[in-house]
CSV table of C-alpha atoms in Angstrom, one decimal:
chain,number,residue,atom,x,y,z
A,894,MET,CA,101.5,100.1,111.8
A,895,THR,CA,101.9,102.4,108.8
A,896,ASP,CA,103.7,105.0,111.0
A,897,PHE,CA,106.0,102.2,112.4
A,898,LEU,CA,106.9,101.1,108.9
A,899,ALA,CA,107.5,104.7,107.8
A,900,TYR,CA,109.9,105.1,110.8
A,901,ILE,CA,111.7,101.9,109.9
A,902,LEU,CA,112.2,103.1,106.3
A,903,ARG,CA,113.3,106.6,107.2
A,904,SER,CA,115.8,105.5,109.9
A,905,GLY,CA,117.0,102.7,107.5
A,906,LEU,CA,117.7,105.4,104.9
A,907,TYR,CA,119.7,107.5,107.4
A,908,MET,CA,121.7,104.4,108.4
A,909,ALA,CA,122.4,103.6,104.8
A,910,ILE,CA,123.9,107.0,104.2
A,911,PHE,CA,125.9,106.9,107.4
A,912,TYR,CA,127.2,103.3,106.8
A,913,ALA,CA,128.1,104.1,103.2
A,914,PHE,CA,130.2,107.0,104.6
A,915,PHE,CA,131.8,104.7,107.2
A,916,LEU,CA,132.7,102.0,104.6
A,917,LEU,CA,134.2,104.6,102.2
A,918,VAL,CA,136.1,106.8,104.7
A,919,MET,CA,136.3,105.6,108.3
A,920,ARG,CA,137.1,101.9,107.9
A,921,LYS,CA,140.5,102.8,106.1
A,922,THR,CA,142.0,104.5,109.2
A,923,THR,CA,143.7,103.0,112.2
A,924,PHE,CA,141.5,104.7,114.8
A,925,PHE,CA,140.0,101.4,115.8
A,926,ARG,CA,138.4,102.5,119.1
A,927,LEU,CA,137.3,105.9,117.7
A,928,ASN,CA,135.7,104.2,114.7
A,929,ARG,CA,133.9,101.7,116.8
A,930,MET,CA,132.5,104.4,119.1
A,931,LEU,CA,131.4,106.6,116.3
A,932,LEU,CA,129.8,103.7,114.5
A,933,LEU,CA,127.7,102.9,117.5
A,934,ALA,CA,126.9,106.5,118.2
A,935,GLY,CA,126.1,107.3,114.6
A,936,THR,CA,123.7,104.3,114.5
A,937,LEU,CA,121.9,105.6,117.6
A,938,VAL,CA,121.6,109.1,116.0
A,939,CYS,CA,120.1,107.6,112.8
A,940,LEU,CA,117.5,105.9,115.0
A,941,VAL,CA,116.6,109.2,116.6
A,942,LEU,CA,116.6,111.5,113.5
A,943,PRO,CA,113.2,110.3,112.0
A,944,ILE,CA,111.5,111.5,115.2
A,945,PHE,CA,112.3,115.2,114.4
A,946,ARG,CA,110.9,117.3,111.6
A,947,VAL,CA,113.3,119.7,110.2
A,948,ARG,CA,111.4,121.8,107.7
A,949,THR,CA,107.9,123.3,107.2
A,950,GLU,CA,106.7,124.1,103.7
A,951,ALA,CA,103.4,125.4,102.3
A,952,ILE,CA,101.5,122.6,100.6
A,953,SER,CA,98.0,122.3,99.5
A,954,ILE,CA,96.2,119.7,101.6
A,955,GLY,CA,92.5,119.6,102.2
A,956,SER,CA,89.9,117.0,102.9
A,957,GLY,CA,90.5,115.8,99.3
A,958,PRO,CA,88.2,116.8,96.5
A,959,LEU,CA,84.7,115.6,97.0
A,960,SER,CA,83.6,114.0,93.7
A,961,MET,CA,80.1,113.5,92.3
A,962,PHE,CA,79.8,111.0,89.5
A,963,PHE,CA,76.6,110.7,87.6
A,964,GLY,CA,75.8,108.4,84.7
A,965,GLY,CA,72.6,106.6,83.8
A,966,GLN,CA,71.5,106.9,87.4
A,967,ALA,CA,72.8,109.1,90.2
A,968,SER,CA,75.6,107.8,92.3
A,969,ALA,CA,78.2,109.3,94.6
A,970,LYS,CA,81.5,108.0,95.7
A,971,THR,CA,83.6,109.5,98.5
A,972,ALA,CA,87.4,109.5,98.6
A,973,THR,CA,87.2,107.1,101.6
A,974,GLU,CA,85.1,104.6,99.7
A,975,ALA,CA,87.4,104.8,96.7
A,976,ALA,CA,90.5,104.2,98.8
A,977,THR,CA,88.8,101.2,100.5
A,978,GLU,CA,88.1,99.6,97.1
A,979,SER,CA,91.7,100.1,95.9
A,980,PHE,CA,94.3,97.5,96.9
A,981,SER,CA,96.5,98.4,99.9
A,982,TRP,CA,100.1,97.2,100.1
A,983,THR,CA,100.3,97.9,103.8
A,984,LEU,CA,99.3,94.3,104.8
A,985,PRO,CA,101.6,92.3,102.5
A,986,ILE,CA,104.5,94.6,103.3
A,987,THR,CA,103.9,94.2,107.0
A,988,LEU,CA,103.7,90.4,106.7
A,989,ILE,CA,107.0,90.3,104.7
A,990,PHE,CA,108.7,92.6,107.2
A,991,PHE,CA,107.7,90.4,110.2
A,992,ALA,CA,108.5,87.2,108.3
A,993,GLY,CA,112.1,88.4,107.7
A,994,MET,CA,112.3,89.6,111.3
A,995,ALA,CA,111.2,86.1,112.5
A,996,VAL,CA,113.9,84.4,110.4
A,997,VAL,CA,116.6,86.6,111.9
A,998,ILE,CA,115.4,85.9,115.4
A,999,VAL,CA,115.2,82.2,114.9
A,1000,CYS,CA,118.7,82.0,113.4
A,1001,THR,CA,120.1,84.1,116.4
A,1002,VAL,CA,118.4,81.9,118.9
A,1003,ILE,CA,119.6,78.7,117.3
A,1004,SER,CA,123.2,80.0,117.2
A,1005,SER,CA,122.9,81.1,120.9
A,1006,ILE,CA,121.6,77.7,122.0
A,1007,ARG,CA,124.5,75.9,120.3
A,1008,MET,CA,127.0,78.3,121.9
A,1009,VAL,CA,125.5,77.8,125.4
A,1010,LYS,CA,125.5,74.0,125.0
A,1011,LEU,CA,129.2,74.1,124.1
A,1012,ILE,CA,130.0,76.3,127.1
A,1013,LYS,CA,128.2,73.9,129.5
A,1014,LYS,CA,130.3,71.0,128.2
A,1015,GLY,CA,133.6,72.7,129.2
A,1016,ASN,CA,135.3,73.1,132.6
A,1017,LEU,CA,134.9,76.5,134.3
A,1018,THR,CA,138.0,78.1,135.7
A,1019,PHE,CA,139.6,81.5,136.3
A,1020,ILE,CA,142.8,82.4,134.5
A,1021,ASP,CA,144.5,85.7,135.2
A,1022,GLY,CA,141.3,86.8,136.9
A,1023,GLN,CA,139.3,86.0,133.7
A,1024,ARG,CA,136.3,83.7,133.7
A,1025,THR,CA,137.4,80.9,131.3
A,1026,VAL,CA,135.8,77.7,130.0
A,1027,VAL,CA,138.3,75.1,128.9
A,1028,THR,CA,137.0,72.5,126.4
A,1029,ASN,CA,138.4,69.3,125.0
A,1030,SER,CA,136.9,69.9,121.6
A,1031,SER,CA,138.6,71.4,118.5
A,1032,GLN,CA,136.2,74.3,118.5
A,1033,PRO,CA,138.0,77.6,117.8
A,1034,SER,CA,138.2,79.9,120.8
A,1035,PHE,CA,135.7,82.7,121.3
A,1036,CYS,CA,134.5,85.2,123.9
A,1037,PHE,CA,130.9,85.5,125.0
A,1038,GLY,CA,130.3,88.4,127.3
A,1039,LYS,CA,133.1,88.2,129.8
A,1040,THR,CA,133.5,84.5,129.5
A,1041,ILE,CA,136.4,83.1,127.3
A,1042,VAL,CA,135.9,79.7,125.7
A,1043,ILE,CA,139.1,78.1,124.6
A,1044,ALA,CA,140.3,74.6,123.7
A,1045,LYS,CA,142.8,73.0,126.2
A,1046,GLU,CA,145.3,72.5,123.4
A,1047,ASP,CA,145.3,76.2,122.4
A,1048,LEU,CA,145.6,77.3,126.1
A,1049,ASP,CA,148.6,75.1,126.6
A,1050,SER,CA,150.5,75.9,123.4
A,1051,ASN,CA,149.3,79.4,122.3
A,1052,MET,CA,148.9,81.9,125.1
A,1053,ALA,CA,148.4,84.6,122.6
A,1054,ILE,CA,145.0,83.2,121.7
A,1055,PHE,CA,143.9,83.6,125.4
A,1056,VAL,CA,145.2,87.2,125.4
A,1057,HIS,CA,143.3,87.9,122.2
A,1058,GLU,CA,140.0,86.7,123.7
A,1059,LYS,CA,140.8,88.6,126.9
A,1060,MET,CA,141.0,91.8,124.9
A,1061,HIS,CA,137.5,91.1,123.4
A,1062,ALA,CA,136.2,90.7,127.0
A,1063,LYS,CA,138.0,93.7,128.3
A,1064,ASN,CA,136.6,96.0,125.5
A,1065,LEU,CA,133.0,94.7,125.9
A,1066,HIS,CA,132.7,93.7,122.3
A,1067,PHE,CA,129.8,91.5,123.2
A,1068,LEU,CA,127.6,94.5,123.8
A,1069,ASP,CA,128.3,95.8,120.3
A,1070,LEU,CA,127.3,92.4,118.8
A,1071,LEU,CA,124.1,92.3,121.0
A,1072,PHE,CA,123.1,95.8,119.8
A,1073,PHE,CA,123.7,95.0,116.2
A,1074,SER,CA,121.8,91.6,116.5
A,1075,ILE,CA,118.8,93.5,117.8
A,1076,LEU,CA,119.2,96.1,115.1
A,1077,MET,CA,119.3,93.5,112.3
A,1078,MET,CA,116.0,92.0,113.5
A,1079,PHE,CA,114.3,95.2,112.4
A,1080,TYR,CA,116.6,96.2,109.5
A,1081,TRP,CA,117.3,92.8,108.0
A,1082,TRP,CA,116.1,94.2,104.6
A,1083,ASN,CA,119.0,96.8,104.5
A,1084,PRO,CA,122.1,95.1,103.0
A,1085,LEU,CA,124.4,97.9,104.4
A,1086,VAL,CA,123.4,96.9,108.0
A,1087,TRP,CA,124.7,93.4,107.3
A,1088,LEU,CA,127.9,94.7,105.7
A,1089,THR,CA,128.5,97.1,108.6
A,1090,ARG,CA,128.0,94.4,111.2
A,1091,GLY,CA,130.8,92.4,109.4
A,1092,GLU,CA,133.0,95.5,109.4
A,1093,LEU,CA,132.2,96.0,113.2
A,1094,CYS,CA,133.4,92.4,113.8
A,1095,LEU,CA,136.5,93.1,111.8
A,1096,MET,CA,137.1,96.2,113.8
A,1097,HIS,CA,136.8,94.2,117.0
A,1098,GLU,CA,139.6,92.0,115.7
A,1099,TYR,CA,141.8,95.0,114.8
A,1100,GLU,CA,141.3,96.3,118.4
A,1101,ALA,CA,142.0,92.9,119.9
A,1102,ASP,CA,145.1,92.4,117.7
A,1103,GLU,CA,146.4,95.8,118.7
A,1104,GLY,CA,145.9,94.8,122.4
A,1105,VAL,CA,147.8,91.5,121.9
A,1106,LEU,CA,150.8,93.4,120.4
A,1107,ASP,CA,150.7,96.0,123.1
A,1108,TYR,CA,150.7,93.1,125.6
A,1109,GLY,CA,154.2,92.1,124.4
A,1110,VAL,CA,153.5,89.3,121.9
A,1111,GLU,CA,156.0,89.4,119.0
A,1112,ALA,CA,154.2,90.6,115.8
A,1113,ARG,CA,155.7,88.1,113.3
A,1114,GLU,CA,155.0,85.1,115.7
A,1115,TYR,CA,151.4,86.3,116.2
A,1116,GLN,CA,150.8,86.7,112.5
A,1117,LEU,CA,152.1,83.2,111.8
A,1118,LEU,CA,149.7,81.9,114.5
A,1119,LEU,CA,146.8,83.6,112.7
A,1120,VAL,CA,147.7,81.9,109.5
A,1121,ARG,CA,147.9,78.5,111.1
A,1122,LYS,CA,144.4,79.1,112.7
A,1123,ALA,CA,142.9,80.6,109.6
A,1124,VAL,CA,140.6,77.6,108.7
A,1125,GLY,CA,138.0,76.8,111.4
A,1126,ASP,CA,134.4,76.0,112.2
A,1127,GLU,CA,131.4,78.3,112.3
A,1128,ARG,CA,131.4,81.5,114.3
A,1129,PHE,CA,128.6,82.3,116.7
A,1130,VAL,CA,126.4,85.4,116.1
A,1131,LEU,CA,126.9,86.8,119.6
A,1132,ALA,CA,130.5,85.8,120.1
A,1133,SER,CA,133.9,87.3,119.2
A,1134,GLY,CA,136.3,84.7,117.9
A,1135,PHE,CA,140.1,84.4,117.4
A,1136,GLN,CA,139.7,83.2,113.9
A,1137,HIS,CA,138.3,85.5,111.3
A,1138,SER,CA,137.7,85.1,107.6
A,1139,LYS,CA,139.4,88.4,106.6
A,1140,LEU,CA,142.9,87.4,107.8
A,1141,LYS,CA,144.6,89.4,105.1
A,1142,ASN,CA,143.0,92.6,106.3
A,1143,ARG,CA,144.0,91.9,109.9
A,1144,ILE,CA,147.7,91.3,109.0
A,1145,ALA,CA,147.7,94.3,106.7
A,1146,MET,CA,146.3,96.5,109.4
A,1147,MET,CA,149.0,95.4,111.8
A,1148,LEU,CA,151.7,96.4,109.3
A,1149,LYS,CA,150.0,99.7,108.3
A,1150,GLU,CA,151.3,103.0,109.6
A,1151,LYS,CA,149.2,104.8,112.1
A,1152,SER,CA,146.8,107.2,110.4
A,1153,PRO,CA,147.6,110.9,111.0
A,1154,GLY,CA,145.4,112.5,113.6
A,1155,ARG,CA,144.2,115.2,111.2
A,1156,LEU,CA,142.2,112.6,109.3
A,1157,ARG,CA,139.8,112.6,112.2
A,1158,TRP,CA,138.5,116.0,111.0
A,1159,SER,CA,137.3,114.3,107.8
A,1160,TYR,CA,134.7,112.4,109.8
A,1161,LEU,CA,132.8,115.7,110.2
A,1162,ALA,CA,131.8,115.4,106.5
A,1163,VAL,CA,129.1,113.0,107.5
A,1164,LEU,CA,127.2,115.8,109.3
A,1165,PRO,CA,126.2,117.8,106.1
A,1166,LEU,CA,125.3,114.5,104.4
A,1167,LEU,CA,122.9,113.5,107.2
A,1168,SER,CA,121.5,117.1,107.4
A,1169,LEU,CA,120.9,117.1,103.6
A,1170,ALA,CA,119.2,113.7,104.0
A,1171,MET,CA,117.0,115.0,106.8
A,1172,TYR,CA,116.0,118.0,104.7
A,1173,ALA,CA,115.3,116.0,101.5
A,1174,CYS,CA,113.8,112.9,102.9
A,1175,ASN,CA,112.0,113.8,106.1
A,1176,PRO,CA,108.3,114.3,105.3
A,1177,ALA,CA,107.4,118.0,105.3
A,1178,LYS,CA,105.1,119.3,108.0
A,1179,ALA,CA,101.9,120.7,106.7
A,1180,HIS,CA,101.5,124.3,107.5
A,1181,ALA,CA,99.2,126.2,105.2
A,1182,ALA,CA,97.4,125.9,101.9
A,1183,VAL,CA,97.7,128.6,99.3
A,1184,ILE,CA,94.8,128.9,96.9
A,1185,GLU,CA,95.0,131.4,94.1
A,1186,LYS,CA,91.9,133.6,93.4
A,1187,GLU,CA,90.6,134.5,90.0
A,1188,SER,CA,92.6,137.7,90.4
A,1189,GLN,CA,96.1,136.6,89.4
A,1190,ASP,CA,97.8,139.2,91.6
A,1191,GLU,CA,96.3,138.2,95.0
A,1192,LEU,CA,97.1,135.1,97.1
A,1193,VAL,CA,95.2,134.2,100.1
A,1194,THR,CA,96.5,131.8,102.8
A,1195,PHE,CA,94.1,129.5,104.6
A,1196,ALA,CA,94.6,127.4,107.6
A,1197,LEU,CA,94.3,123.7,106.9
A,1198,VAL,CA,91.4,121.5,107.9
A,1199,GLU,CA,93.9,119.3,109.7
A,1200,LYS,CA,93.9,121.8,112.5
A,1201,ALA,CA,90.4,120.9,113.4
A,1202,LYS,CA,88.8,117.7,114.4
A,1203,TYR,CA,85.1,116.9,113.8
A,1204,HIS,CA,82.9,115.7,116.6
A,1205,ARG,CA,81.4,112.9,114.4
A,1206,GLY,CA,84.6,111.5,112.9
A,1207,SER,CA,87.5,112.1,110.5
A,1208,ILE,CA,87.8,114.6,107.7
A,1209,SER,CA,87.0,111.8,105.2
A,1210,GLU,CA,83.7,111.1,107.1
A,1211,PHE,CA,82.9,114.8,106.9
A,1212,SER,CA,83.5,114.7,103.2
A,1213,ALA,CA,81.1,111.7,102.9
A,1214,PHE,CA,78.6,113.7,105.0
A,1215,VAL,CA,78.7,116.6,102.6
A,1216,ASN,CA,78.5,114.3,99.7
A,1217,ASP,CA,75.2,112.9,101.0
A,1218,GLN,CA,73.7,116.4,100.9
A,1219,LEU,CA,74.8,117.1,97.2
A,1220,ASN,CA,72.3,116.8,94.4
A,1221,TYR,CA,73.6,117.3,90.8
A,1222,PRO,CA,71.3,120.0,89.3
A,1223,GLU,CA,69.3,118.5,86.4
A,1224,ALA,CA,69.9,121.6,84.3
A,1225,ALA,CA,73.6,121.2,84.7
A,1226,LYS,CA,73.4,117.5,83.7
A,1227,ASP,CA,71.5,118.3,80.6
A,1228,ALA,CA,74.0,121.0,79.7
A,1229,ASN,CA,76.9,118.7,80.4
A,1230,ILE,CA,78.4,121.2,82.9
A,1231,GLN,CA,81.0,119.7,85.2
A,1232,GLY,CA,84.2,120.8,87.1
A,1233,LYS,CA,85.7,121.6,90.5
A,1234,VAL,CA,84.1,124.2,92.7
A,1235,VAL,CA,86.5,125.5,95.3
A,1236,THR,CA,84.7,126.7,98.4
A,1237,THR,CA,85.8,128.3,101.7
A,1238,PHE,CA,84.2,128.6,105.1
A,1239,ASP,CA,85.2,130.0,108.4
A,1240,VAL,CA,85.3,128.1,111.7
A,1241,SER,CA,84.9,130.2,114.8
A,1242,THR,CA,86.5,129.6,118.1
A,1243,ASP,CA,83.4,127.7,119.3
A,1244,GLY,CA,83.6,125.4,116.2
A,1245,VAL,CA,80.7,126.9,114.2
A,1246,ILE,CA,80.9,126.9,110.4
A,1247,SER,CA,80.0,130.2,108.8
A,1248,ASN,CA,80.8,132.6,105.9
A,1249,ILE,CA,80.5,129.9,103.2
A,1250,LYS,CA,81.7,131.3,99.9
A,1251,VAL,CA,82.8,130.1,96.5
A,1252,LEU,CA,86.5,130.9,96.0
A,1253,ARG,CA,86.6,129.5,92.4
A,1254,GLY,CA,83.4,128.6,90.7
A,1255,VAL,CA,82.5,126.6,87.6
A,1256,ASP,CA,78.9,127.5,86.9
A,1257,PRO,CA,76.2,129.3,89.0
A,1258,LEU,CA,74.2,126.0,89.1
A,1259,LEU,CA,77.1,124.0,90.6
A,1260,ASP,CA,78.4,126.8,92.7
A,1261,GLU,CA,75.0,127.3,94.4
A,1262,GLU,CA,74.6,123.5,95.0
A,1263,ALA,CA,78.1,123.3,96.6
A,1264,THR,CA,77.4,126.1,99.0
A,1265,ARG,CA,74.0,124.8,99.8
A,1266,ALA,CA,75.3,121.4,100.7
A,1267,ILE,CA,78.0,122.8,103.0
A,1268,ALA,CA,75.4,125.1,104.6
A,1269,ASP,CA,73.2,122.1,105.4
A,1270,CYS,CA,76.1,120.3,107.1
A,1271,ALA,CA,77.0,123.5,109.0
A,1272,GLU,CA,73.8,123.1,111.0
A,1273,ARG,CA,74.8,119.6,112.3
A,1274,TRP,CA,78.6,119.6,112.4
A,1275,ARG,CA,81.0,121.3,114.8
A,1276,PHE,CA,84.8,121.5,115.1
A,1277,ASN,CA,87.1,120.9,118.0
A,1278,ARG,CA,90.0,123.3,117.8
A,1279,THR,CA,93.3,121.4,118.3
A,1280,ASP,CA,95.9,124.1,117.6
A,1281,GLY,CA,95.0,126.4,120.4
A,1282,SER,CA,94.6,129.4,118.1
A,1283,PRO,CA,92.1,132.0,119.3
A,1284,LEU,CA,91.6,133.3,115.7
A,1285,THR,CA,88.9,132.3,113.3
A,1286,MET,CA,90.1,129.6,111.0
A,1287,ARG,CA,89.4,129.6,107.3
A,1288,CYS,CA,89.2,126.2,105.5
A,1289,VAL,CA,89.4,125.3,101.8
A,1290,PHE,CA,87.0,122.6,100.7
A,1291,PRO,CA,87.0,121.6,97.0
A,1292,ILE,CA,84.1,119.7,95.4
A,1293,VAL,CA,84.3,118.0,92.1
A,1294,PHE,CA,81.2,117.6,89.9
A,1295,GLN,CA,81.7,115.0,87.2
A,1296,LEU,CA,79.5,113.2,84.8
A,1297,LYS,CA,80.2,109.6,83.9
C-alpha cells in the first residue's frame, strides 16, 4: 500500500505541473481539438512517468546502524523494534485517501442514476441518424455517450441546440468525461485535477460551438440563444450539456481571432518542465555506498546490502540477529567508551560471509566485540545473490554502541 500511495503522489505531482502549464499557456489558444488531445495524452504520460527511474546516484544506505543502549541494566533495541514503537502515518493516510475516493464514487453514481432515470422517461427516436431521447420536462439538453437528450420545446424551436449536442456525440466527448471521472476517484485530493476537468468541459463546449457555426448557424443568433439558455438546472457528471456556466468565455472564444500556428511550438516547453520534475522528484535508485577511510585521500566503494537477500528474513532481521550476539564490554562501560564502529565483510558467490574487518573503529574493546558478533552470525547466515554479479560483494555494516 505504501508503494501505491507513493505512486499516486508522484503521478499527482507530474499532473499538477502539466495542468499548471496547460492552464497558463494552452487554454488561451483556439486549437480546441489539439488542446483536448494533448490534455488527454499528457495526463496518460503523467500516469506512466512514475514507473521509470531516470537517475542513479551514490548514496549511503546500509542495514541501518545497529545500536546498543545500556543503562542500569543491559538492554538492546534494534532499528526494526524502534520503528514499530513509533507512530506510523501510513494507516490514517490510507483511510483518508479511500474515504475521499468513496465520496467521489458515490457522487458519480448518484448523478449517473438520476441521468439514467431521466433518459428512461423520454421518448426514444432517431433524428438525422442520431439516437435521440425527447422529454417533456424543462431539463436542459445534454449528450450522454451517443444519445442526445433534449426537451421537445427546444427541439421544435431551436434546432441549433440539437446540432450542438450532436457535435458532442460526434467528437466522443463522453469518453473524455469518463476518463476524468475515473481519474478524479484517485486524485480527488489534487485541486488542479478538478480545475482541469472544468477546463476540459469548457473545451468541449468550444469545440461544439465551433461545429455549430461551421454547420451554418448564424453566429449572432446562436450567441443570443446561449444567453437565453444561460440559467438552468444541474449538469450531470458524465454528460455534456448545451448550457454552461462560463458563457462569457464561450462567446469571447467565438469572437476571438484564430491563434497563429506558430504558437503550437510553445507547447514543447512542457517537456523540459516534466523532465526536470522527473530528475528532481523521482526517488533516486540506490547504487553504491561510499565510506571514507581514516586516510583522507582514499575512497572505497562498496556494494550495498540491498543486493543480497538473507535466507532467514530481511536486513532488519539480520540486524536484530547480530544485535543478539553483542555484549557491551564491561571495561568499556566502566570507561564510558561509546561510538559507532563501521565494519565491512565480503559475501562470496555462494553467500558465505568472510573477511570481516573494522573500517572505522572507536576503541579496541568495541571494535573486537563488533567483529566477534558478526563472525558468530557468519556461521549461521547465508546470502542469496539477487543481482547476478559473479564478483565477491563487500558490504558495509555500522554498529553503534551507546550508553544510556
